[in-house]
Tab-separated table of C-alpha atoms in Angstrom:
chain	number	residue	atom	x	y	z
E	1	MET	CA	3.591	59.054	-9.180
E	2	ALA	CA	-0.091	58.115	-8.775
E	3	CYS	CA	0.006	55.824	-11.805
E	4	THR	CA	3.088	54.032	-10.509
E	5	LEU	CA	1.405	53.458	-7.135
E	6	CYS	CA	-1.788	52.205	-8.784
E	7	SER	CA	0.163	49.915	-11.081
E	8	ARG	CA	2.206	48.525	-8.177
E	9	ALA	CA	-0.884	48.044	-5.986
E	10	SER	CA	-2.633	46.278	-8.861
E	11	SER	CA	0.274	43.862	-9.352
E	12	ILE	CA	0.413	43.129	-5.603
E	13	VAL	CA	-3.333	42.420	-5.503
E	14	SER	CA	-3.230	40.199	-8.595
E	15	SER	CA	-0.152	38.385	-7.268
E	16	TYR	CA	-1.959	37.811	-3.964
E	17	THR	CA	-5.071	36.592	-5.817
E	18	VAL	CA	-3.036	34.150	-7.903
E	19	ARG	CA	-1.285	32.766	-4.806
E	20	ARG	CA	-4.636	32.366	-3.040
E	21	ARG	CA	-6.142	30.505	-6.007
E	22	LEU	CA	-3.202	28.177	-6.715
E	23	PRO	CA	-4.021	25.741	-3.884
E	24	LEU	CA	-7.566	25.463	-5.248
E	25	VAL	CA	-6.303	24.831	-8.785
E	26	GLY	CA	-3.854	22.251	-7.419
E	27	ALA	CA	-6.625	20.521	-5.493
E	28	ILE	CA	-8.828	20.363	-8.580
E	29	CYS	CA	-5.944	18.943	-10.622
E	30	MET	CA	-5.175	16.304	-8.016
E	31	LEU	CA	-8.827	15.357	-7.710
E	32	SER	CA	-9.254	15.081	-11.442
E	33	LEU	CA	-6.125	12.988	-11.845
E	34	GLY	CA	-6.394	10.951	-8.689
E	35	ILE	CA	-10.051	10.022	-8.301
E	36	SER	CA	-10.238	8.096	-11.538
E	37	ASN	CA	-7.012	6.261	-10.763
E	38	LEU	CA	-7.775	5.495	-7.111
E	39	CYS	CA	-11.514	4.923	-7.371
E	40	PRO	CA	-12.405	3.633	-10.836
E	41	SER	CA	-16.030	3.166	-9.786
E	42	LEU	CA	-16.300	6.934	-9.252
E	43	SER	CA	-14.945	7.756	-12.690
E	44	SER	CA	-17.465	5.803	-14.718
E	45	SER	CA	-19.229	7.783	-17.399
E	46	SER	CA	-22.387	8.182	-15.313
E	47	PHE	CA	-20.478	10.191	-12.678
E	48	LYS	CA	-18.418	12.482	-14.913
E	49	THR	CA	-20.911	15.301	-15.268
E	50	GLY	CA	-20.500	17.893	-12.537
E	51	THR	CA	-17.173	16.564	-11.243
E	52	ALA	CA	-13.613	17.588	-11.897
E	53	GLN	CA	-13.599	14.932	-14.640
E	54	SER	CA	-15.719	17.196	-16.843
E	55	LEU	CA	-13.244	20.095	-16.767
E	56	PRO	CA	-11.794	20.810	-20.207
E	57	PHE	CA	-8.137	20.781	-19.084
E	58	VAL	CA	-8.236	17.307	-17.498
E	59	PRO	CA	-7.354	15.359	-20.689
E	60	LEU	CA	-4.427	17.726	-21.298
E	61	LEU	CA	-3.175	17.304	-17.724
E	62	ARG	CA	-3.538	13.525	-17.942
E	63	SER	CA	-1.526	13.446	-21.142
E	64	LYS	CA	1.244	15.559	-19.576
E	65	ILE	CA	1.251	14.197	-16.010
E	66	GLY	CA	-0.868	11.144	-15.410
E	67	ALA	CA	-0.216	8.964	-18.438
E	68	LYS	CA	3.499	8.361	-18.013
E	69	THR	CA	4.548	4.804	-18.694
E	70	PRO	CA	6.445	2.904	-16.021
E	71	SER	CA	10.207	2.926	-16.290
E	72	LYS	CA	11.528	0.017	-18.327
E	73	SER	CA	14.117	-0.728	-15.627
E	74	PHE	CA	11.338	-1.342	-13.075
E	75	ASN	CA	9.713	-4.011	-15.271
E	76	ALA	CA	6.335	-3.942	-13.508
E	77	ILE	CA	3.939	-6.793	-14.249
E	78	LYS	CA	0.472	-7.970	-13.473
E	79	MET	CA	0.177	-11.372	-11.842
E	80	GLU	CA	-2.149	-13.056	-14.336
E	81	GLY	CA	-0.657	-15.255	-17.016
E	82	ASN	CA	3.041	-14.991	-16.210
E	83	SER	CA	4.727	-18.417	-15.974
E	84	ASP	CA	7.833	-17.048	-14.191
E	85	THR	CA	5.760	-15.985	-11.187
E	86	VAL	CA	2.966	-17.458	-9.098
E	87	PRO	CA	-0.064	-15.842	-7.456
E	88	SER	CA	1.454	-14.178	-4.410
E	89	ILE	CA	0.156	-12.617	-1.198
E	90	VAL	CA	1.214	-10.377	1.656
E	91	VAL	CA	0.226	-11.729	5.079
E	92	TYR	CA	0.016	-9.681	8.296
E	93	VAL	CA	0.694	-11.356	11.630
E	94	THR	CA	1.064	-9.490	14.933
E	95	VAL	CA	3.275	-10.785	17.735
E	96	PRO	CA	3.606	-9.616	21.346
E	97	ASN	CA	7.299	-8.607	21.277
E	98	LYS	CA	10.615	-8.494	19.436
E	99	GLU	CA	11.776	-11.939	20.539
E	100	ALA	CA	8.548	-13.643	19.461
E	101	GLY	CA	8.664	-11.786	16.126
E	102	LYS	CA	12.278	-12.779	15.429
E	103	LYS	CA	11.663	-16.420	16.335
E	104	LEU	CA	8.465	-16.718	14.250
E	105	ALA	CA	9.909	-14.821	11.252
E	106	GLU	CA	13.007	-17.026	11.173
E	107	SER	CA	10.974	-20.246	11.409
E	108	ILE	CA	8.675	-19.132	8.568
E	109	VAL	CA	11.614	-18.393	6.240
E	110	LYS	CA	13.520	-21.531	7.320
E	111	GLU	CA	10.484	-23.691	6.449
E	112	ARG	CA	10.295	-21.865	3.077
E	113	LEU	CA	6.737	-20.769	3.855
E	114	ALA	CA	7.708	-17.232	2.806
E	115	ALA	CA	10.423	-15.531	0.830
E	116	CYS	CA	10.681	-12.584	3.205
E	117	VAL	CA	9.295	-11.413	6.539
E	118	ASN	CA	9.539	-7.746	7.518
E	119	ARG	CA	9.403	-7.051	11.245
E	120	VAL	CA	7.847	-3.694	12.111
E	121	PRO	CA	8.397	-2.801	15.775
E	122	GLY	CA	6.513	-0.308	17.874
E	123	ILE	CA	2.921	-0.718	16.760
E	124	GLU	CA	0.109	-0.310	19.252
E	125	SER	CA	-3.018	-2.409	18.865
E	126	VAL	CA	-6.389	-1.484	20.328
E	127	TYR	CA	-8.986	-4.246	20.287
E	128	GLU	CA	-11.799	-5.873	22.242
E	129	TRP	CA	-11.042	-9.216	23.912
E	130	LYS	CA	-13.410	-11.053	26.250
E	131	GLY	CA	-15.614	-7.981	26.626
E	132	GLU	CA	-12.781	-5.586	27.535
E	133	ILE	CA	-10.951	-2.977	25.459
E	134	GLN	CA	-7.265	-3.872	25.342
E	135	THR	CA	-4.261	-1.788	24.287
E	136	ASP	CA	-0.995	-3.625	23.675
E	137	SER	CA	2.406	-2.865	22.195
E	138	GLU	CA	3.123	-5.380	19.455
E	139	GLU	CA	5.337	-6.052	16.474
E	140	LEU	CA	3.876	-6.540	12.998
E	141	LEU	CA	5.184	-9.202	10.646
E	142	ILE	CA	4.685	-8.498	6.939
E	143	ILE	CA	5.104	-11.803	5.131
E	144	LYS	CA	5.539	-12.204	1.345
E	145	THR	CA	4.673	-15.645	0.037
E	146	ARG	CA	2.785	-17.725	-2.502
E	147	GLN	CA	-1.004	-17.786	-2.309
E	148	SER	CA	-0.867	-21.594	-2.340
E	149	LEU	CA	1.082	-21.576	0.968
E	150	LEU	CA	-1.502	-19.601	2.970
E	151	GLU	CA	-3.029	-22.664	4.660
E	152	ALA	CA	0.377	-24.130	5.628
E	153	LEU	CA	1.556	-20.699	6.814
E	154	THR	CA	-1.593	-20.233	8.917
E	155	GLU	CA	-1.096	-23.637	10.560
E	156	HIS	CA	2.560	-22.840	11.239
E	157	VAL	CA	1.634	-19.515	12.857
E	158	LYS	CA	-1.049	-21.165	15.036
E	159	ALA	CA	1.386	-23.879	16.174
E	160	ASN	CA	4.198	-21.423	16.984
E	161	HIS	CA	2.322	-18.414	18.379
E	162	GLU	CA	1.525	-17.655	22.002
E	163	TYR	CA	-1.847	-15.998	21.289
E	164	ASP	CA	-5.049	-18.055	21.484
E	165	VAL	CA	-6.232	-16.450	18.237
E	166	PRO	CA	-3.261	-15.100	16.266
E	167	GLU	CA	-3.869	-12.597	13.505
E	168	VAL	CA	-3.316	-14.028	10.021
E	169	ILE	CA	-4.646	-11.702	7.318
E	170	ALA	CA	-3.760	-12.188	3.642
E	171	LEU	CA	-3.895	-9.569	0.881
E	172	PRO	CA	-3.344	-10.389	-2.806
E	173	ILE	CA	-0.362	-9.018	-4.694
E	174	THR	CA	-1.809	-7.970	-8.032
E	175	GLY	CA	1.424	-6.827	-9.639
E	176	GLY	CA	4.909	-5.492	-9.053
E	177	SER	CA	8.552	-5.987	-9.933
E	178	HIS	CA	8.929	-9.053	-12.119
E	179	GLN	CA	12.322	-9.907	-10.626
E	180	TYR	CA	11.018	-9.647	-7.064
E	181	LEU	CA	7.987	-11.833	-7.771
E	182	GLU	CA	10.222	-14.415	-9.478
E	183	TRP	CA	12.367	-14.393	-6.338
E	184	VAL	CA	9.279	-14.967	-4.141
E	185	LYS	CA	8.487	-18.032	-6.275
E	186	LYS	CA	12.045	-19.393	-6.157
E	187	SER	CA	12.453	-18.755	-2.408
E	188	THR	CA	9.336	-20.646	-1.320
E	189	ARG	CA	8.383	-24.285	-1.439
E	190	ASP	CA	5.940	-25.635	-4.027
């Protein structure tokens, strides 16, 4: 009876120990796989010693988990050197309300300054204006367009926006679905 109790207690303790250590192992795996992909500057050879990158199982995990090729049906591309697409951007513009967002989004697409405008309601912006902290409910417009149309888009927003200084922030699209990026090109003016 004593041996059975000892054996059972030992399995409970080791099971508990394994469960306690699994989150740590998972964290190390995620760090080793994710840091080099998200922050390439941190994974240069000069930083590998003493980090999760130097663990012996990382190459094995990368080969099993992290090195999967994108699905052929997705057809992901990089923007450089593809004649079917053009350098494209995502532009953020905030507006004071739903009506202003709908009106501006429709005018942007009608003028072929963008292929698509997403309207995201219910954001809250906190900012300083004329020496005072302001908090306003706004709507965010996410605009997909050609990089070459940024200046014309900015002028259109300024001319059709009720703010003195409307937000127009552009971010480059460095890759994505080939079909979608072709559509952005075809849906916008030259």
